[in-house]
Tab-separated table of C-alpha atoms and ligand atoms in Angstrom:
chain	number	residue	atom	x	y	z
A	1	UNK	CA	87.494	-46.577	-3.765
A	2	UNK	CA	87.729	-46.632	-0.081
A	3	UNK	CA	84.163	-47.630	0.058
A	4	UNK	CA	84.621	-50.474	-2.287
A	5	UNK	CA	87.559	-52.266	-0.349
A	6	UNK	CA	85.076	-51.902	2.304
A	7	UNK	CA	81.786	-53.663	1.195
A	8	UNK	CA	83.877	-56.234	-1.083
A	9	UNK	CA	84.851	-57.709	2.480
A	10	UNK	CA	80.992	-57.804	2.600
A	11	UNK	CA	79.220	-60.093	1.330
A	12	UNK	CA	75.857	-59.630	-0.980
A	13	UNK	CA	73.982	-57.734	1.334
A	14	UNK	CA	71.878	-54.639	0.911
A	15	UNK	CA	74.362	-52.187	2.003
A	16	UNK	CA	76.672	-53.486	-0.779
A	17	UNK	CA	73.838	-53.135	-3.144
A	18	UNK	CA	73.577	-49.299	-2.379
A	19	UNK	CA	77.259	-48.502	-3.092
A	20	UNK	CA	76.797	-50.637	-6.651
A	21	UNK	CA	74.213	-48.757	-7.207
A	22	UNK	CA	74.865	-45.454	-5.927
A	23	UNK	CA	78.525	-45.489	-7.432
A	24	UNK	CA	77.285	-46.622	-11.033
A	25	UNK	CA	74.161	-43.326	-10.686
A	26	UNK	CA	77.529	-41.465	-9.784
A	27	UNK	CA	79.380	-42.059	-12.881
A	28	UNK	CA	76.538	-41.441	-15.045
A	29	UNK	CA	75.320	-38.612	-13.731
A	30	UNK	CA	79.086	-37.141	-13.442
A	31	UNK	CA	80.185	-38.273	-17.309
A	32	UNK	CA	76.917	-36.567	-18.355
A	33	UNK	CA	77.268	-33.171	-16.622
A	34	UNK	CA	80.846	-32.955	-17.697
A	35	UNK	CA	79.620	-33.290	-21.549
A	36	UNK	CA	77.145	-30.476	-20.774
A	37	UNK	CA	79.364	-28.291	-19.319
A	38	UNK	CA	81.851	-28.809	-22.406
A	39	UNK	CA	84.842	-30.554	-19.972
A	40	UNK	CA	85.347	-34.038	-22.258
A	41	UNK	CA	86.462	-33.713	-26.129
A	42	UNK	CA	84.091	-37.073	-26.901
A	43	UNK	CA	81.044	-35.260	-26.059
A	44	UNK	CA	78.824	-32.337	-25.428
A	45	UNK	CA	75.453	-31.239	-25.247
A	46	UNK	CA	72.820	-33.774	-26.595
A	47	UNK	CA	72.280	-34.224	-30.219
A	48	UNK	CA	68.330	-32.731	-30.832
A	49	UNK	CA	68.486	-33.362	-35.261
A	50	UNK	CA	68.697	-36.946	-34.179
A	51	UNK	CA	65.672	-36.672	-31.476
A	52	UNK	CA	62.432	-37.964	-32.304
A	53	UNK	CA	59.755	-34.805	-33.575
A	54	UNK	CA	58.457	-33.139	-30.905
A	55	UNK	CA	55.277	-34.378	-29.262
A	56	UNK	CA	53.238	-31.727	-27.058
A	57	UNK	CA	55.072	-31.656	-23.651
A	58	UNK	CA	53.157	-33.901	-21.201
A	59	UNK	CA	52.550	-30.933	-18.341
A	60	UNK	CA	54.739	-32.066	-15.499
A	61	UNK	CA	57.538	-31.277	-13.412
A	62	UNK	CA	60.041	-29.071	-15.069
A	63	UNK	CA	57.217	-27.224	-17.238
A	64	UNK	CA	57.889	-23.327	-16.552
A	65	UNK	CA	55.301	-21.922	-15.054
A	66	UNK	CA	52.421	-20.078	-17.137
A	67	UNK	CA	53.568	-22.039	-20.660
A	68	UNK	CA	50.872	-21.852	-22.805
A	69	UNK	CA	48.520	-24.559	-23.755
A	70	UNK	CA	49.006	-25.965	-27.720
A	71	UNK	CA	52.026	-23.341	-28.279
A	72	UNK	CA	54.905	-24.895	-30.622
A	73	UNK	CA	58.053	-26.295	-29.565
A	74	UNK	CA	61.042	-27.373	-30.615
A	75	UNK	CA	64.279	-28.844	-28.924
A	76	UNK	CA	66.858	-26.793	-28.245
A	77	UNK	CA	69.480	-25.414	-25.403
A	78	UNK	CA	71.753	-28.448	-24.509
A	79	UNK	CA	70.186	-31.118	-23.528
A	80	UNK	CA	72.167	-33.500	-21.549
A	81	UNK	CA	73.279	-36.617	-23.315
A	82	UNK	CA	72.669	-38.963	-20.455
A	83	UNK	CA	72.726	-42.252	-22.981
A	84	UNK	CA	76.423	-41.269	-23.416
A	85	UNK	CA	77.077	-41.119	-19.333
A	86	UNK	CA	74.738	-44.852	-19.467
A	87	UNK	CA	77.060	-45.993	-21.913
A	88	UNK	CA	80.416	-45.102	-20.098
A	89	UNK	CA	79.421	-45.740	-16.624
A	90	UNK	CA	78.538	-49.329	-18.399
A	91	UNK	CA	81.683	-49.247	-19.432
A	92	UNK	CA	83.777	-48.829	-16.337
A	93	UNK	CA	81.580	-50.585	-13.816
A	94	UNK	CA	80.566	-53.757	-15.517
A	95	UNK	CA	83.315	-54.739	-17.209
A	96	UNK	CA	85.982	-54.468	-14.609
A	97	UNK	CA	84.518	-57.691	-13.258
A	98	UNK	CA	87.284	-59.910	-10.934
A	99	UNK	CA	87.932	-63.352	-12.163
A	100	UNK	CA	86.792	-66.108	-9.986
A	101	UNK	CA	83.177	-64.396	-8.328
A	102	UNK	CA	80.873	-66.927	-8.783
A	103	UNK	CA	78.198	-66.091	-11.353
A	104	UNK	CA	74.955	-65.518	-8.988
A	105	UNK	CA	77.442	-62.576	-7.725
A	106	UNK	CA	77.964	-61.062	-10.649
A	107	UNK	CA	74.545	-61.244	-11.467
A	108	UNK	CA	74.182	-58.992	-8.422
A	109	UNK	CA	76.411	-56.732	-8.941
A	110	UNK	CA	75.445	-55.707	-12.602
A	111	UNK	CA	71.795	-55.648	-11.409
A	112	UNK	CA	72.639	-53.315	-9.195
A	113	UNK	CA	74.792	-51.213	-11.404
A	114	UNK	CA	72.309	-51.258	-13.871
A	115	UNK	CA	69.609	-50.214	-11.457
A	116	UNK	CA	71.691	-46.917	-10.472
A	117	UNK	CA	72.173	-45.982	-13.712
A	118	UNK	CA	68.482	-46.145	-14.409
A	119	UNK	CA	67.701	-44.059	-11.497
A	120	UNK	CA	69.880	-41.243	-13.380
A	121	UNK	CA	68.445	-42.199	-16.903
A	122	UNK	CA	64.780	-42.856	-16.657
A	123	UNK	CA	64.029	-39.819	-14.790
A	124	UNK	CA	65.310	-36.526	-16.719
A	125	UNK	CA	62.976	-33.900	-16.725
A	126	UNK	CA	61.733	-31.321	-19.269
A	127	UNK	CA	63.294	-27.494	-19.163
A	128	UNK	CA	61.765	-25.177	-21.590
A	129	UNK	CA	61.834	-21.702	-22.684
A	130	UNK	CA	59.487	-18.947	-24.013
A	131	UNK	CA	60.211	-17.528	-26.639
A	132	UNK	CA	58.117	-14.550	-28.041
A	133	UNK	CA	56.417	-10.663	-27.299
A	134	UNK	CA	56.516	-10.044	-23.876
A	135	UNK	CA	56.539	-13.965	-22.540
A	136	UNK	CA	53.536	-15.121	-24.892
A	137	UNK	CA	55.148	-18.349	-25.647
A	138	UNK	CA	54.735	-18.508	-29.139
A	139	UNK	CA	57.395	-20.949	-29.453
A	140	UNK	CA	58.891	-22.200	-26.823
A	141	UNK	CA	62.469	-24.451	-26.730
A	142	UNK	CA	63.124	-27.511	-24.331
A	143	UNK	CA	65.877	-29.943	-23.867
A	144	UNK	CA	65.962	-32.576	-21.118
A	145	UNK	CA	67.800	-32.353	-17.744
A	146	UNK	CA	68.979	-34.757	-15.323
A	147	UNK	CA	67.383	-34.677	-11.951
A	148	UNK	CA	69.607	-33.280	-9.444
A	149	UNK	CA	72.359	-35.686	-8.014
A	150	UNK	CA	70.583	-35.535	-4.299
A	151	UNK	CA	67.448	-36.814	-5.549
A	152	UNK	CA	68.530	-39.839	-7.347
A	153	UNK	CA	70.104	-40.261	-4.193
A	154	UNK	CA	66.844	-40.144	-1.862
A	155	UNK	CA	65.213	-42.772	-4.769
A	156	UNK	CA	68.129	-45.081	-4.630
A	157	UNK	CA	67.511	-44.576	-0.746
A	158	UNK	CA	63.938	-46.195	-0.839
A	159	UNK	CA	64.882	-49.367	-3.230
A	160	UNK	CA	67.419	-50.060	-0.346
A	161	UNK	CA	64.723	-49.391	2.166
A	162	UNK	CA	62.616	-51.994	-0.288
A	163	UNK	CA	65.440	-54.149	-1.594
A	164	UNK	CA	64.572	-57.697	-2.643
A	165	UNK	CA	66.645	-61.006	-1.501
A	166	UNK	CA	67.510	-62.989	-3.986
A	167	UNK	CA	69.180	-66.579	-4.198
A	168	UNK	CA	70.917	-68.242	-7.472
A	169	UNK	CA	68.843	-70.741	-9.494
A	170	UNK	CA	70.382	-74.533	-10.537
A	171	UNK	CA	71.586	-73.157	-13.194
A	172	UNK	CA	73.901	-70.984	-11.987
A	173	UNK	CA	72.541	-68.211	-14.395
A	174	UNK	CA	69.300	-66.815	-12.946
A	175	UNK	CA	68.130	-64.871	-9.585
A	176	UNK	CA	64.906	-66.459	-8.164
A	177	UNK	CA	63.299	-64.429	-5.399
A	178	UNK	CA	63.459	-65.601	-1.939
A	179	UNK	CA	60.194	-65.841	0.100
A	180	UNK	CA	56.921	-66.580	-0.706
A	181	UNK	CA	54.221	-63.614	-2.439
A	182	UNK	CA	57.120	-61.614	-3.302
A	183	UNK	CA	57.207	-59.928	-6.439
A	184	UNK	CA	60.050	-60.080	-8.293
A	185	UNK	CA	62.138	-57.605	-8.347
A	186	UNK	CA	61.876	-54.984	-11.371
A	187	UNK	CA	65.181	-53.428	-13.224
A	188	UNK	CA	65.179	-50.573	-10.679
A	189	UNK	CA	64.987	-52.538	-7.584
A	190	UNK	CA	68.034	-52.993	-5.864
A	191	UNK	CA	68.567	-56.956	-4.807
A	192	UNK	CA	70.797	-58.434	-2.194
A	193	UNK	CA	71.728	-62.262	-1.753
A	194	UNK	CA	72.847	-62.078	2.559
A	195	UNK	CA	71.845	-60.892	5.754
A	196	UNK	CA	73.671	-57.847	6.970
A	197	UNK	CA	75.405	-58.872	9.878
A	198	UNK	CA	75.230	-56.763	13.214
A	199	UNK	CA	77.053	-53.113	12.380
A	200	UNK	CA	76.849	-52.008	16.355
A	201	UNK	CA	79.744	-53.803	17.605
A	202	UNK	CA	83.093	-54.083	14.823
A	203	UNK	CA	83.922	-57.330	13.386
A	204	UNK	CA	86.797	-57.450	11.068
A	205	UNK	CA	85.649	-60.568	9.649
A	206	UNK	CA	82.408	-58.981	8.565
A	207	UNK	CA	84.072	-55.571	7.317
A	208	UNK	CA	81.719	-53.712	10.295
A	209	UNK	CA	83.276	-51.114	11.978
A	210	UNK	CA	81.082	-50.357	14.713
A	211	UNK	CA	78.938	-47.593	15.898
A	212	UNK	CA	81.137	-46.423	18.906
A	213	UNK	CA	82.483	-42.807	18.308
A	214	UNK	CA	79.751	-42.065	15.524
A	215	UNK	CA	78.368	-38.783	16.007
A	216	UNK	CA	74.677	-39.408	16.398
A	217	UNK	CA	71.392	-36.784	16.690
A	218	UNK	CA	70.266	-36.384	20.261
A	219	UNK	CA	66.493	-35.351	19.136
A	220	UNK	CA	65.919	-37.705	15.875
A	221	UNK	CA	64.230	-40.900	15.881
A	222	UNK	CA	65.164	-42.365	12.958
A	223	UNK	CA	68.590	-44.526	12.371
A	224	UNK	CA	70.844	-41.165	12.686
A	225	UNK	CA	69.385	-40.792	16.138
A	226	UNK	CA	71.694	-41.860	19.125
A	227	UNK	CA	69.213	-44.117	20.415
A	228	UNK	CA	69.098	-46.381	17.182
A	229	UNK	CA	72.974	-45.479	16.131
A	230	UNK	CA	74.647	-46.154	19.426
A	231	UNK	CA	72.542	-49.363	19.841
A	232	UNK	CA	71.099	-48.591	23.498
A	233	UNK	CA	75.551	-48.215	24.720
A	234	UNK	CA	73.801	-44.732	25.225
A	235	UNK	CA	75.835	-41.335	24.388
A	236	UNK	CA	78.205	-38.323	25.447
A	237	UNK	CA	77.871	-34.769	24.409
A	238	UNK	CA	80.850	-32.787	23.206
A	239	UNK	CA	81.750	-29.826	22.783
A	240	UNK	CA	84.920	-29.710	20.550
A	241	UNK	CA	86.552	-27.230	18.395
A	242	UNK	CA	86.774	-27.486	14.961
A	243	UNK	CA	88.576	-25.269	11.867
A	244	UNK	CA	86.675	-23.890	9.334
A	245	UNK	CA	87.169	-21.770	6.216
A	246	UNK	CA	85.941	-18.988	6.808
A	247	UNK	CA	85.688	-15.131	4.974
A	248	UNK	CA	85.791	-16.399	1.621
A	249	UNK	CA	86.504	-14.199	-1.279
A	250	UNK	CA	86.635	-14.453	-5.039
A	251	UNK	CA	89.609	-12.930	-6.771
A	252	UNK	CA	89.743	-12.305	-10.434
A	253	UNK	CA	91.047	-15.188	-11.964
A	254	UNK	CA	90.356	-17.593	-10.444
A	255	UNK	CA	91.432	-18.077	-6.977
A	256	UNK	CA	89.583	-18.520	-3.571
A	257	UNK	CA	90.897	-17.540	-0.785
A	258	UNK	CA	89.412	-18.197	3.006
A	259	UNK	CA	90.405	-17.107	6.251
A	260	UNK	CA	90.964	-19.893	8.872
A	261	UNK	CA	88.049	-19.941	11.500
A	262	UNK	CA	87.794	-21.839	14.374
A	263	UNK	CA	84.175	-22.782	15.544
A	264	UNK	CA	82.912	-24.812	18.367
A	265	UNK	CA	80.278	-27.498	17.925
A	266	UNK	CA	78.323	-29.853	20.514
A	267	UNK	CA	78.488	-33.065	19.140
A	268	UNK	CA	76.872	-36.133	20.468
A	269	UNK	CA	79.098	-39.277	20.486
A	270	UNK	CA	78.096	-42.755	20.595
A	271	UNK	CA	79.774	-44.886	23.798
B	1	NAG	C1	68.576	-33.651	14.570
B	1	NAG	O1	67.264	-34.154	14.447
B	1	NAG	C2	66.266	-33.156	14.463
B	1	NAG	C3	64.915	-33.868	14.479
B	1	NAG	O2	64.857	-34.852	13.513
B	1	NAG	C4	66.456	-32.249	13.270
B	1	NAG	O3	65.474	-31.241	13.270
B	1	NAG	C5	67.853	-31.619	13.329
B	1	NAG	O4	68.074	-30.851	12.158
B	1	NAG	C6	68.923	-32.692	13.434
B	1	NAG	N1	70.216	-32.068	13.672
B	1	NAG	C7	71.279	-32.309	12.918
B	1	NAG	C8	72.533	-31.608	13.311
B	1	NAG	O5	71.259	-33.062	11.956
């Protein structure tokens, strides 16, 4: 929630249009797992009487290797019910709406939302099973899996990289795309109404904080590098000590316990 009190000082720009996003893919894809794994009373695996009849599996990502061509299939295993983690992150994110935002803003904000919960729901993937004498695959079972968290992640990553300015229309109720030969943005594009403003030196008054003190990479060239990320102040190298837990064992049930380890690190810093 930190985050939020952080880009609501922002205004419509991109970055805020990531953590709308991001945070909205986070609830879904969290709500969902949790119904998998059996943690919430209102739901649980997904329900396969009520799926449509099985089509032949589209060979793809997901498809165990060596399933048979034209074998049968039916769903099965637990599925995860990501329409129920849609509907709640729905829910919680756009309906919690502050009085008083202007209407073009809101219209941001739910795109956005709704564009991070599509990057969870429109991209499950197929897990099957073989069922059958020594792995023949007579019949096999699937049910459908969410993509792991990181990767929706790395997509929600590239419709920032590709994010589309928008402005409000007359009518106070439509986006219009700003810029000439621009195609407007789809549901899964992430929009964005302002300029960021400069985020090397902090500015309270735009929310930045600065790059000064951010550890940086000596050797990359892309924005985590120290030449980018330290916006040509240069850099210092560190070495400082840090505690880690360390030794970690598992005892019977069910407690972890870790030895303290201290470890030293070189760490570039930003000037
Ligand atoms: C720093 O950048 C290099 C080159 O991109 C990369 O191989 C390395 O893993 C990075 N180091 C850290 C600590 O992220």
């Amino acid at each position: 929630m930190f985050l939020f009190h952080v880009v609501t000082l922002l205004k419509h720009i991109r970055e805020t249009a990531f953590v709308y996003a991001i945070t909205a893919a986070g609830v879904t894809h969290a709500v969902t797992q949790a119904c998998s794994m059996g943690e919430l009373l209102q739901c649980g695996c997904e329900a396969t009487r009520s799926r449509a009849p099985p089509r032949p599996p589209a060979a793809g990502p997901g498809e165990p290797a060596g399933s048979g061509e034209g074998g049968k299939w039916e769903w099965g295993g637990c599925g995860d019910d990501v329409e129920f983690g849609y509907e709640k992150s729905k829910q919680f994110m756009d309906t919690k709406r502050r009085r008083g935002k202007s209407d073009i803003r809101a219209l941001v904000d739910l795109h956005n939302n709704e564009a991070g919960r599509l990057a969870v729901k429109l991209y499950m993937r197929m897990e099957c099973k073989c069922h059958g004498l020594s792995g023949s695959c007579t019949l096999r079972t699937c049910w459908k899996k969410m993509a792991p968290f990181r990767e929706v992640g790395d997509r929600l990553l590239e419709r920032f990289k590709g994010a589309s300015k928008v402005m409000g229309g007359n009518d106070g109720k439509t986006l219009i795309p700003v810029g000439h030969n621009i195609k407007p943005p789809d549901r899964q594009d992430l929009i964005y109404s302002a300029e960021s403003p400069d985020f090397c030196q902090a500015n309270r008054k735009t929310g930045s904080l600065g790059t000064r003190g951010r550890t940086c990479n000596s050797t990359a060239m892309d924005v985590s590098g120290c030449d980018l990320l330290c916006c040509e102040r240069g850099h210092r190298d560190e070495t400082l000590e840090f505690e880690e837990n360390c030794l970690c064992r598992f005892h019977w049930c069910c407690v972890v316990q870790c030895k303290k380890c201290s470890v030293r690190k070189e760490l570039s810093l930003c000037h």
